[in-house]
XYZ file of C-alpha atoms in Angstrom:
663
model
C 190.503 -29.152 -14.809
C 190.402 -29.832 -18.408
C 189.752 -27.360 -21.214
C 185.854 -28.677 -21.825
C 185.377 -28.007 -18.254
C 186.724 -24.692 -18.236
C 184.522 -23.660 -20.956
C 181.530 -25.062 -19.423
C 182.130 -22.960 -16.412
C 182.672 -19.769 -18.062
C 179.662 -20.392 -20.163
C 177.379 -20.875 -16.967
C 179.063 -17.911 -15.015
C 178.042 -15.742 -18.417
C 174.536 -17.557 -18.532
C 174.293 -16.548 -14.866
C 175.514 -12.918 -15.500
C 172.935 -12.731 -18.438
C 170.264 -14.165 -16.230
C 170.576 -11.599 -13.385
C 170.728 -8.814 -16.113
C 167.454 -10.065 -17.847
C 165.600 -10.250 -14.616
C 166.998 -6.605 -13.674
C 165.540 -5.475 -17.421
C 162.188 -7.077 -16.721
C 162.009 -5.567 -13.200
C 162.647 -2.210 -14.361
C 160.095 -2.321 -17.557
C 157.602 -4.482 -16.030
C 157.701 -4.536 -12.139
C 158.643 -0.898 -11.811
C 157.442 0.365 -15.273
C 154.092 1.775 -13.804
C 155.628 3.834 -11.117
C 158.352 5.172 -13.333
C 155.996 6.283 -15.757
C 153.969 8.110 -13.167
C 157.114 9.726 -11.729
C 157.644 11.149 -15.389
C 153.841 12.182 -15.632
C 153.933 13.783 -12.405
C 156.881 15.885 -13.098
C 154.867 17.792 -15.208
C 152.153 18.822 -12.758
C 151.732 22.038 -11.034
C 149.809 22.695 -7.982
C 148.244 25.861 -7.504
C 146.619 27.692 -4.231
C 143.350 29.310 -5.108
C 142.468 32.194 -2.822
C 139.528 31.772 -0.441
C 136.656 34.359 -0.521
C 136.898 36.629 2.694
C 134.282 36.530 5.112
C 131.274 39.101 5.165
C 130.936 41.786 7.787
C 127.638 42.630 8.738
C 126.289 45.335 11.421
C 124.559 44.537 14.672
C 121.079 44.007 12.823
C 122.558 41.707 10.093
C 122.899 44.511 7.764
C 125.232 43.298 4.853
C 128.348 45.875 4.776
C 130.948 43.946 3.258
C 131.185 40.802 1.204
C 133.266 39.169 -1.671
C 132.243 38.224 -5.282
C 133.907 35.644 -7.707
C 135.022 37.555 -10.749
C 137.180 36.416 -13.853
C 140.880 37.689 -12.915
C 143.501 37.547 -15.362
C 146.606 35.701 -13.849
C 149.848 35.380 -14.714
C 151.860 32.439 -13.479
C 155.973 32.547 -13.817
C 155.895 28.767 -13.812
C 154.465 28.699 -17.363
C 156.577 31.170 -18.506
C 159.833 30.680 -20.067
C 162.308 33.860 -19.766
C 162.443 33.874 -23.631
C 158.755 34.484 -23.847
C 158.560 37.330 -21.156
C 158.675 40.340 -23.115
C 156.526 39.161 -25.963
C 154.034 38.158 -23.547
C 153.940 41.395 -21.250
C 153.469 43.395 -24.679
C 150.511 41.494 -25.693
C 148.905 41.671 -22.076
C 149.834 45.594 -22.191
C 147.569 45.797 -25.437
C 144.938 43.797 -24.668
C 144.357 44.804 -21.240
C 145.337 48.461 -21.991
C 147.377 48.805 -19.041
C 150.875 49.974 -19.116
C 153.821 47.410 -19.944
C 156.013 48.831 -17.080
C 153.453 48.140 -14.694
C 152.917 44.621 -15.465
C 156.905 43.871 -15.438
C 156.984 45.697 -12.307
C 154.475 43.239 -10.772
C 156.625 40.202 -12.719
C 159.549 41.135 -10.942
C 158.121 41.837 -7.625
C 156.346 38.356 -7.750
C 159.801 36.477 -8.008
C 160.560 33.021 -9.445
C 157.974 30.397 -10.052
C 155.445 32.944 -8.568
C 151.789 34.147 -10.042
C 149.966 37.292 -9.263
C 146.984 38.798 -10.433
C 146.759 41.366 -13.377
C 143.248 42.628 -13.792
C 139.745 41.923 -13.353
C 138.013 41.637 -16.774
C 134.384 41.233 -17.903
C 133.197 37.798 -19.054
C 133.324 38.727 -22.655
C 136.939 39.547 -22.478
C 137.543 36.647 -20.236
C 135.955 34.179 -23.211
C 138.141 36.365 -25.558
C 141.178 35.519 -24.001
C 140.358 32.096 -23.185
C 140.160 31.562 -26.704
C 143.337 33.245 -27.235
C 145.659 31.548 -24.768
C 148.021 30.346 -27.008
C 149.023 33.864 -27.869
C 149.747 34.734 -24.074
C 151.907 32.072 -22.839
C 151.987 32.308 -18.853
C 148.523 33.771 -18.690
C 145.284 32.400 -17.375
C 141.704 33.203 -16.740
C 140.733 32.218 -13.232
C 137.818 32.687 -11.030
C 139.005 35.187 -8.211
C 136.966 36.703 -4.998
C 136.669 40.251 -5.148
C 136.136 42.227 -1.958
C 132.786 44.486 -1.988
C 132.324 47.629 0.526
C 128.747 48.098 0.010
C 128.935 51.272 2.617
C 131.743 52.780 0.637
C 133.545 55.226 2.744
C 131.284 54.745 5.317
C 132.610 52.770 8.238
C 135.903 52.761 6.777
C 138.184 53.428 10.054
C 135.878 50.211 11.813
C 136.015 48.141 8.691
C 139.739 48.876 7.292
C 140.994 47.987 4.005
C 142.876 45.429 2.230
C 146.784 45.459 1.306
C 149.600 43.052 0.841
C 151.575 41.377 3.820
C 154.154 43.554 4.862
C 157.533 42.265 6.016
C 156.388 42.348 9.648
C 153.205 40.413 8.592
C 155.155 37.689 7.193
C 157.461 37.465 9.815
C 154.803 37.188 12.405
C 152.750 34.912 10.281
C 154.807 32.773 7.886
C 151.950 31.076 6.486
C 150.771 33.998 4.778
C 151.101 34.107 0.814
C 152.810 37.423 0.033
C 150.892 37.737 -3.338
C 147.504 37.532 -1.515
C 146.108 40.569 0.091
C 145.027 40.705 3.783
C 143.399 42.790 6.285
C 144.775 46.233 7.084
C 143.483 48.355 9.704
C 139.966 48.282 11.169
C 138.137 44.773 12.013
C 139.738 43.613 8.411
C 143.143 43.355 10.070
C 142.039 42.837 13.488
C 140.179 39.629 12.638
C 141.844 38.940 9.521
C 142.630 35.172 10.473
C 138.568 34.771 11.105
C 137.995 36.299 7.776
C 140.659 34.787 5.410
C 138.995 31.367 4.747
C 140.735 28.084 3.786
C 142.454 28.342 0.157
C 141.703 25.917 -2.487
C 144.141 24.190 -4.377
C 144.213 23.221 -8.462
C 146.717 20.715 -9.946
C 147.331 20.755 -13.558
C 149.743 19.422 -15.971
C 151.931 21.248 -18.226
C 154.086 20.522 -21.232
C 157.759 21.450 -21.907
C 156.307 24.451 -23.481
C 154.440 25.585 -20.403
C 150.917 25.003 -21.956
C 148.529 23.222 -19.745
C 147.351 20.139 -21.088
C 145.084 18.539 -18.248
C 143.199 19.752 -15.403
C 143.840 17.027 -12.790
C 142.341 17.835 -9.599
C 140.373 20.924 -7.850
C 139.852 21.367 -4.206
C 137.492 24.446 -3.798
C 138.141 27.158 -1.319
C 136.515 27.677 1.766
C 134.653 31.022 2.563
C 135.833 32.793 5.876
C 133.697 33.512 8.784
C 131.190 36.417 9.294
C 131.962 39.004 11.401
C 128.715 40.886 12.965
C 129.768 44.243 14.253
C 128.272 45.941 17.457
C 127.831 48.967 15.038
C 124.457 50.164 14.059
C 124.569 51.366 10.354
C 121.547 53.776 10.718
C 123.357 55.365 13.767
C 126.685 55.577 12.286
C 125.211 57.479 9.192
C 123.698 60.144 11.491
C 126.815 60.516 13.334
C 128.904 61.034 10.058
C 126.285 63.543 8.800
C 126.811 65.452 11.978
C 130.611 65.331 11.800
C 130.573 66.527 8.162
C 128.005 69.419 9.205
C 129.993 70.282 11.911
C 133.351 70.538 9.978
C 131.187 73.012 7.471
C 129.595 75.038 10.382
C 133.198 75.535 12.131
C 134.041 76.966 8.784
C 131.604 79.145 8.239
C 131.849 80.578 11.745
C 135.391 81.263 10.490
C 134.733 83.010 7.389
C 132.634 85.149 9.657
C 134.822 86.117 12.154
C 137.635 86.939 9.510
C 135.455 89.507 8.180
C 135.072 91.130 11.985
C 137.272 93.905 12.664
C 139.680 93.599 15.672
C 139.322 96.030 18.747
C 142.734 97.590 19.804
C 144.945 95.330 21.402
C 142.663 92.331 20.733
C 144.243 89.264 18.608
C 142.653 86.871 16.233
C 142.329 83.125 16.487
C 144.729 81.243 13.795
C 141.333 80.385 12.057
C 142.677 77.737 10.166
C 140.498 75.863 7.874
C 138.550 72.826 10.060
C 139.227 69.379 8.359
C 138.871 66.584 10.863
C 136.378 65.426 13.312
C 135.417 62.343 15.328
C 132.359 60.803 16.807
C 131.581 57.834 19.141
C 128.547 56.430 20.369
C 128.853 53.485 23.246
C 126.338 51.736 24.913
C 127.719 52.121 28.822
C 126.168 49.373 30.223
C 128.265 46.583 28.135
C 130.965 48.603 26.307
C 129.484 47.998 22.748
C 130.372 50.674 20.213
C 127.518 51.501 18.238
C 128.749 54.156 16.063
C 132.417 55.178 15.413
C 133.294 57.733 13.072
C 136.569 59.532 11.772
C 137.013 62.346 9.317
C 138.658 62.502 6.905
C 138.010 58.765 5.909
C 138.805 56.857 2.700
C 137.051 54.285 0.343
C 138.353 50.466 1.006
C 137.137 49.751 -2.473
C 140.381 51.595 -3.828
C 142.563 49.224 -2.098
C 141.250 46.097 -3.390
C 143.250 45.462 -6.322
C 145.769 48.247 -5.212
C 145.687 51.748 -5.067
C 147.287 54.500 -6.981
C 150.356 55.607 -5.320
C 149.341 59.466 -5.937
C 146.266 58.630 -4.193
C 147.630 56.883 -1.214
C 149.908 59.830 -0.785
C 146.846 62.168 -0.756
C 145.187 60.187 1.622
C 148.451 60.108 3.660
C 148.814 63.735 3.515
C 145.200 64.147 4.804
C 145.994 61.720 7.740
C 142.800 60.133 6.506
C 144.171 56.575 7.827
C 144.060 57.932 11.209
C 141.468 56.802 13.290
C 140.873 60.092 15.391
C 138.557 58.223 17.931
C 141.192 55.615 19.019
C 144.383 57.334 18.108
C 143.696 60.831 18.011
C 145.146 62.192 21.148
C 144.006 66.093 22.454
C 143.614 68.008 25.582
C 140.368 66.919 27.091
C 139.695 70.282 28.442
C 136.506 70.953 30.292
C 135.307 67.780 29.809
C 137.826 66.408 32.222
C 136.086 68.636 34.928
C 133.519 65.586 35.472
C 136.718 63.614 36.912
C 137.904 66.897 38.690
C 134.173 66.858 40.202
C 133.971 63.489 40.994
C 137.146 63.382 42.819
C 136.036 66.499 45.007
C 132.892 64.890 45.956
C 133.868 61.373 46.429
C 137.187 62.468 48.312
C 135.770 65.782 50.116
C 138.893 67.632 48.720
C 139.247 70.925 50.973
C 140.106 74.433 49.536
C 143.443 75.990 50.181
C 143.096 78.509 52.875
C 143.591 82.248 52.543
C 142.545 82.543 49.025
C 140.545 85.414 48.170
C 137.104 84.729 46.495
C 136.969 81.263 48.379
C 134.059 80.626 50.918
C 135.428 77.720 53.030
C 132.083 77.042 54.934
C 129.853 76.899 52.054
C 132.474 75.857 49.672
C 131.684 78.262 47.119
C 133.634 80.042 44.777
C 133.681 83.837 43.585
C 133.661 83.010 39.816
C 134.703 86.598 38.742
C 136.762 85.378 35.640
C 140.284 85.953 37.535
C 142.320 83.971 40.069
C 145.152 85.967 41.657
C 147.781 84.437 43.637
C 149.789 87.205 44.557
C 152.184 85.213 46.659
C 154.687 82.838 45.435
C 152.872 79.125 45.014
C 155.902 77.880 43.166
C 159.338 78.773 42.414
C 158.637 81.730 40.150
C 156.470 84.792 39.699
C 153.214 85.510 41.053
C 150.819 83.778 38.641
C 147.004 85.121 37.575
C 144.418 82.358 36.246
C 141.941 83.948 33.884
C 138.540 81.834 32.899
C 137.112 81.953 29.488
C 134.591 84.485 30.364
C 136.775 87.066 31.439
C 136.484 89.913 32.233
C 132.636 88.801 32.661
C 131.805 87.602 36.351
C 129.286 84.540 36.992
C 129.458 85.146 40.782
C 129.343 82.721 43.636
C 128.938 79.400 42.671
C 129.008 75.959 44.338
C 130.340 72.913 42.368
C 126.861 71.786 40.989
C 126.726 75.738 39.501
C 130.411 75.623 38.476
C 130.057 72.500 36.392
C 127.060 73.807 34.654
C 128.677 77.076 33.575
C 132.106 75.590 33.350
C 133.999 77.931 35.902
C 137.702 77.184 35.308
C 138.202 79.383 38.389
C 136.177 76.653 40.636
C 138.034 73.792 39.346
C 141.465 75.719 39.617
C 140.924 75.919 43.345
C 140.051 72.483 43.684
C 143.505 71.467 42.456
C 145.099 74.215 44.484
C 143.531 72.666 47.271
C 145.096 69.429 46.670
C 148.546 71.035 46.164
C 148.532 73.244 49.269
C 146.824 70.364 51.647
C 148.084 67.333 50.228
C 151.219 68.331 48.330
C 154.148 65.842 48.485
C 151.997 63.169 50.110
C 150.014 59.865 49.220
C 147.233 62.208 48.102
C 148.888 64.475 45.722
C 147.749 62.541 42.916
C 144.127 62.288 43.772
C 142.935 63.652 40.632
C 145.547 61.254 38.383
C 144.602 58.413 40.514
C 140.774 59.007 39.523
C 141.513 59.739 36.103
C 143.532 56.347 35.903
C 140.828 54.611 37.406
C 138.439 55.807 34.961
C 140.613 54.639 31.617
C 143.096 57.621 31.112
C 146.491 57.129 30.537
C 146.231 53.514 29.401
C 144.955 51.614 26.137
C 141.087 51.130 26.012
C 141.412 47.546 24.824
C 139.201 48.254 21.842
C 139.514 45.484 19.104
C 140.978 48.033 16.600
C 144.479 48.962 15.676
C 145.704 52.481 16.685
C 144.665 52.446 20.073
C 146.456 55.130 22.309
C 147.045 55.435 25.854
C 147.195 59.212 26.243
C 148.975 60.922 29.088
C 148.034 61.919 32.641
C 151.074 64.195 33.927
C 152.025 63.933 37.417
C 155.452 64.763 39.684
C 156.941 61.493 38.401
C 156.379 61.756 34.810
C 157.500 65.336 34.997
C 160.680 64.164 36.698
C 161.329 61.400 34.044
C 161.139 63.926 31.417
C 163.620 66.323 33.505
C 166.089 63.267 33.695
C 165.675 62.437 30.113
C 166.483 65.932 28.990
C 169.485 66.390 31.313
C 170.794 62.880 29.902
C 170.334 63.160 26.079
C 170.436 66.914 24.785
C 169.004 65.176 21.334
C 165.517 63.923 22.999
C 162.510 65.446 22.554
C 161.889 68.583 24.723
C 158.996 68.047 27.180
C 159.800 70.368 29.542
C 160.658 74.372 29.593
C 164.367 74.441 29.988
C 163.771 76.987 33.177
C 162.216 74.016 34.843
C 165.475 71.641 34.458
C 167.272 73.895 37.387
C 164.233 73.342 39.627
C 164.345 70.769 42.640
C 161.445 69.090 41.041
C 159.851 70.561 37.609
C 156.276 69.195 38.710
C 154.522 72.606 40.019
C 151.272 73.754 41.241
C 150.249 75.181 38.177
C 150.593 71.818 36.438
C 148.079 70.377 38.851
C 145.567 73.226 38.188
C 146.073 72.857 34.392
C 145.514 69.230 34.739
C 141.989 69.982 36.748
C 140.456 71.497 33.831
C 141.961 69.050 31.195
C 144.587 71.291 29.991
C 148.471 71.504 30.249
C 150.170 67.911 29.420
C 146.985 65.925 29.581
C 146.058 63.982 26.367
C 143.211 61.772 25.540
C 141.529 60.149 22.945
C 137.786 60.531 22.174
C 137.272 56.935 23.139
C 139.018 57.398 26.388
C 136.782 60.364 27.114
C 133.596 57.820 26.215
C 134.570 55.266 28.647
C 135.287 57.526 31.099
C 132.216 59.360 31.348
C 130.426 55.595 30.819
C 131.875 54.421 34.038
C 130.731 57.591 35.690
C 127.579 57.256 34.535
C 126.904 53.685 35.043
C 127.994 53.591 38.740
C 131.836 52.935 37.985
C 131.994 49.877 35.651
C 134.979 50.875 33.249
C 134.093 48.631 30.138
C 136.594 47.824 27.382
C 135.081 49.036 24.494
C 134.547 46.616 21.470
C 133.264 46.591 17.929
C 132.505 43.260 17.227
C 130.148 40.788 18.814
C 130.062 37.644 17.310
C 131.613 35.537 14.558
C 129.820 33.128 12.414
C 130.779 30.364 9.978
C 129.177 30.770 6.471
C 126.757 28.454 7.421
C 125.619 30.398 10.399
C 127.377 28.319 13.251
C 128.221 30.598 15.917
C 132.308 30.062 16.284
C 132.987 33.093 18.665
C 131.030 35.753 20.990
C 132.133 38.471 22.739
C 131.500 38.496 26.434
C 131.457 41.896 27.977
C 134.727 43.024 29.931
C 135.118 45.240 32.823
C 138.498 46.596 32.828
C 137.927 47.500 36.410
C 135.102 48.544 39.091
C 135.805 51.522 40.973
C 134.206 52.776 44.454
C 132.098 55.446 43.191
C 129.399 56.793 45.726
C 126.028 56.444 44.290
C 124.976 60.046 45.704
C 128.264 61.377 43.440
C 126.764 59.342 40.235
C 123.398 61.030 40.995
C 124.674 64.617 41.446
C 126.763 64.481 38.298
C 124.064 63.329 36.109
C 121.694 65.963 37.444
C 124.337 68.601 36.586
C 124.975 67.413 33.206
C 121.327 67.883 32.803
C 121.974 71.751 33.816
C 124.638 72.181 31.286
C 122.128 71.413 28.456
C 119.159 73.002 30.118
C 120.592 76.292 31.150
C 124.707 75.870 31.027
C 126.984 76.116 28.212
C 125.071 73.873 26.068
C 121.754 75.646 26.697
C 121.536 77.422 23.242
C 122.547 74.069 21.166
C 119.929 71.942 23.079
C 116.928 75.049 23.296
C 114.688 72.638 20.982
C 115.662 69.376 21.640
C 111.999 68.290 22.129
C 109.721 66.458 25.122
C 112.815 64.144 26.356
C 115.184 67.106 26.999
C 114.857 66.519 30.681
C 116.490 63.196 30.192
C 119.833 64.308 28.479
C 122.760 65.641 29.962
C 126.143 66.949 28.283
C 129.377 68.720 29.100
C 131.264 71.032 26.458
C 134.964 71.471 26.263
C 137.223 73.831 24.175
C 140.704 72.552 24.240
C 143.444 75.268 23.973
C 146.408 74.242 21.444
C 149.548 75.571 20.595
C 149.587 79.330 19.235
C 149.342 78.723 15.675
C 146.500 76.628 16.109
C 142.798 76.911 16.890
C 140.913 75.379 19.778
C 139.385 71.816 19.812
C 135.685 71.952 20.268
C 134.439 68.950 22.312
C 130.946 67.446 23.565
C 130.140 64.589 25.706
C 126.258 63.524 26.025
C 124.867 61.069 28.485
C 121.174 59.783 27.872
C 118.790 59.072 29.389
C 119.948 60.224 32.680
C 117.446 58.342 34.769
C 118.844 55.120 33.590
C 121.998 55.636 31.329
C 122.492 53.905 28.177
C 124.485 55.896 25.746
C 127.391 58.171 25.873
C 128.212 60.338 22.810
C 131.687 61.958 22.209
C 132.085 64.454 19.393
C 135.413 66.158 18.701
C 136.303 68.780 16.257
C 139.927 69.374 15.614
C 140.640 73.127 15.345
C 136.736 73.406 15.495
C 136.850 76.353 18.008
C 134.162 76.679 20.886
C 132.736 73.406 22.167
C 129.552 75.049 23.106
C 129.239 76.786 19.432
C 130.368 73.826 17.202
C 130.566 70.486 19.003
C 127.469 70.783 21.221
C 124.784 71.354 18.290
C 126.645 68.027 16.866
C 125.864 65.817 19.868
C 122.400 67.264 19.990
C 121.962 65.976 16.910
C 122.912 62.529 17.522
C 121.419 62.558 21.011
C 117.959 63.267 19.304
C 118.205 60.680 17.063
C 118.858 58.160 19.961
C 116.137 59.585 22.106
C 113.519 59.234 19.020
C 113.392 63.286 18.738
C 112.816 64.829 15.254
C 116.258 65.848 13.934
C 116.962 69.702 13.975
C 119.520 71.194 11.694
C 122.907 71.684 13.204
C 123.226 75.564 13.584
C 125.860 77.727 15.827
C 125.403 76.980 19.480
C 126.590 79.416 22.302
C 130.248 80.268 22.600
C 131.375 78.827 25.676
C 134.588 76.955 27.033
């Protein structure tokens, strides 16, 4: 090839290469220029999730109890704040908002890298001023934030619950949660949180290298959460809460008087601890709807909206204010349990034990002389003496109706003794326990609230399980007296006798007692209690409605139901609650009740119980009142129950004054 040809070839190759390079440069600058510019532009975009207002909560009549409003919020965004600006920004904000710099720094650290967190709600004037001064506050923006408003204050706090940041368990179970947005805790705020939360919105804006917002791009507004309608009647709720506070005051007044009374020789005084806690619940026994539910001490959910002070939280924790006693407080049901023993005795015709002094086998009557003496050994141990609450007084010979009216322990001891002597170590030994379990004891109620407790229904199997655990694990909790561990079976006849009057190791919550009496009064339907009836969209569309759920249907003869209701009326007319109900009103013949006094440990006072049912000719409501260390059920709890039942029956409300001291 000649030299000139080589030069032409090389020139052509270079021309071709430069041509390809030119085409590529044109493609990058022109064809892809728009896309490249968009990429560069978008690198400065920040997407921010805006929290949704939580849904409203209303009572059964539509009364607004909880809502949300939009307020100006100072928000610190770490995406907009360079590390070199942190200290100055915190110092400026501390001075402007009048909050400790250490508090802001703690929130900053807790939020984590590239996170944002709310600092404080401000008024519109402060918000406007801060908007004008934002150049002095790098990383700070003013945004409209939903604020939870609890219109009822501390009322209904155990039903409604409160807000709080997600825990580690919350985040593990629901990974989609924003750790910096508060969710529902306790009550329906927690149980129905996913309905109430709503759908978050989104804001997109562009920032420059200095972290300044230079342009608002797009905004998708958040959608409010759904509205809950409670089964609760707010007006009735107030009546129950008033009854609890007045009952606590009455109990303490009685104890003050007792402290001033001189003791007889050999007499011991009760512990007389301050009465501080009480619980009350009203349930519709035709469908399981809870019409009122109160537990005291309570708390104000408003304190949790933007974070509660640690000292205040510690104080409430020490008071056990977060414990919903209605669903989570476990106590010996005491003489209220006699309704279960009563129903079992009649339904299964439980025979009395033979050769027991004070027992009329033919007429099924017991001499309620205040003392049951069993001189022969019924268990492996010494002879036993069981004394009644009215000892040394005597009530005389009583049948089951009169024994229920006057709450004679001796009668119901003999029912259990009849089971032990006649059916012990057979399939029928657990007849009382089986009746209790069929009515809901020893199991979760299924209420749509957190903290539901199953309680304990003691029997031979449970005691033998406790024995095995104690023998195998010396560090295990001591549930049985060590002397029992050497017996063939630690379950004794005395345990069954204690169970028959709701004592011993029997434990139940006030809600379980309400469920059981509801089933006894309505003919055997054990309802699952609930506090929410329906969920609706913000526009009013029905999203979900509760359907009454029967946990079980027990075979309870109608004549047993009628007999029990009639005898419950005797309790308030002429029995252990007669003084509390003496001026009830014109509908006194349509209400019934049962008192109970739950014995506790030596250094604690007895717990006062009352259960009421009305109207007894067509049962609709069950009322349960418990006063922790309140003393006598007839003296303290019955007047409280009477007050609530007067409201339900449309009677004039009388002051809560001491009733008769009964057990």
